[in-house]
mmCIF file of C-alpha atoms in Angstrom:
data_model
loop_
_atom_site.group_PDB
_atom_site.id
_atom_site.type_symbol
_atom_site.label_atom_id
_atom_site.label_comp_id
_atom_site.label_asym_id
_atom_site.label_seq_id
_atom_site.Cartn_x
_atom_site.Cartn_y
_atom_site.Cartn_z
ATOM 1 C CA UNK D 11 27.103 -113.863 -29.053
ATOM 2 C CA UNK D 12 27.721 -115.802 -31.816
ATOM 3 C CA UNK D 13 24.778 -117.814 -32.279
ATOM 4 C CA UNK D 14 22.544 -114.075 -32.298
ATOM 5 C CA UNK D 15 24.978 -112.902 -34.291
ATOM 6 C CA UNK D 16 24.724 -115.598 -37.049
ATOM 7 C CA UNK D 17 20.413 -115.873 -36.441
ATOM 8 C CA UNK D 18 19.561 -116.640 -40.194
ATOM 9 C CA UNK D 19 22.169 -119.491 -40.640
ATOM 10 C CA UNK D 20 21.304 -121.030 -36.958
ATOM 11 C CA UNK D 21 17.203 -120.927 -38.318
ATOM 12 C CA UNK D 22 18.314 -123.144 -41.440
ATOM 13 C CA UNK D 23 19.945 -125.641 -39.603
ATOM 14 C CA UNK D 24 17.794 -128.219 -38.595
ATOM 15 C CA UNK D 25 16.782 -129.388 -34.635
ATOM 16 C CA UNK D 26 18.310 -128.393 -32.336
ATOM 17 C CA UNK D 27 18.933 -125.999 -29.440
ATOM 18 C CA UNK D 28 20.638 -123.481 -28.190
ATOM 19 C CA UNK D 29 21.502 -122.141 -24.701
ATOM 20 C CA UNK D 30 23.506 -119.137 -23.605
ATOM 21 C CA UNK D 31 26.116 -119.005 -26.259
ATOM 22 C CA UNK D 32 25.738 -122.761 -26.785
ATOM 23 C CA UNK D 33 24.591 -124.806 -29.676
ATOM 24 C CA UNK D 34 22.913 -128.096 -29.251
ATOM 25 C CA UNK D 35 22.943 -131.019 -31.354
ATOM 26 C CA UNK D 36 21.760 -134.480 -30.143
ATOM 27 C CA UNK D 37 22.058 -136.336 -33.784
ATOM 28 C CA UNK D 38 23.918 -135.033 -36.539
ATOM 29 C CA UNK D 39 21.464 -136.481 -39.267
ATOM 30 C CA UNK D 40 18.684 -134.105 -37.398
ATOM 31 C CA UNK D 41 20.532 -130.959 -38.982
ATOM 32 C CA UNK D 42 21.831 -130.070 -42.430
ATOM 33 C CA UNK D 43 25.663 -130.670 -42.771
ATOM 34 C CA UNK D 44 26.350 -127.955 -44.960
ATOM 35 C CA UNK D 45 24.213 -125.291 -42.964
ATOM 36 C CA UNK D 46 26.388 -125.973 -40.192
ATOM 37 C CA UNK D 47 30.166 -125.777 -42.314
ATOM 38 C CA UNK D 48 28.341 -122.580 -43.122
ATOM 39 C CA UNK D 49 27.824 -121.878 -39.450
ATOM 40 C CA UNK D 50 31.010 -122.571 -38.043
ATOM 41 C CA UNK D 51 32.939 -120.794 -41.196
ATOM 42 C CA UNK D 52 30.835 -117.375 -40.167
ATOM 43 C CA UNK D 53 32.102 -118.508 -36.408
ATOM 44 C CA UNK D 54 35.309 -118.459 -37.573
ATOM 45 C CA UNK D 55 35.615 -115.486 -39.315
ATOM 46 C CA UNK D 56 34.083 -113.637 -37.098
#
């Protein structure tokens, strides 16, 4: 999975949670922005 596979970054980011593959964001102000362009770049690249 993705979100065990990226661990550190997903620890940085702020509240939120995660399910079975699945990250979960209610407010975007209750996370860092750039933590997650990081996220979903190391998403993307695989």
């Amino acid at each position: 999975m993705g979100i065990e596979r990226n661990a550190a970054i997903v620890a940085r980011l702020g509240k939120h949670s995660t399910g079975k593959g699945c990250l979960y964001i209610k407010k975007l102000a209750d996370v860092d922005v750039g933590v997650l362009d990081e996220l979903i770049a190391a998403a993307w690249a695989g």
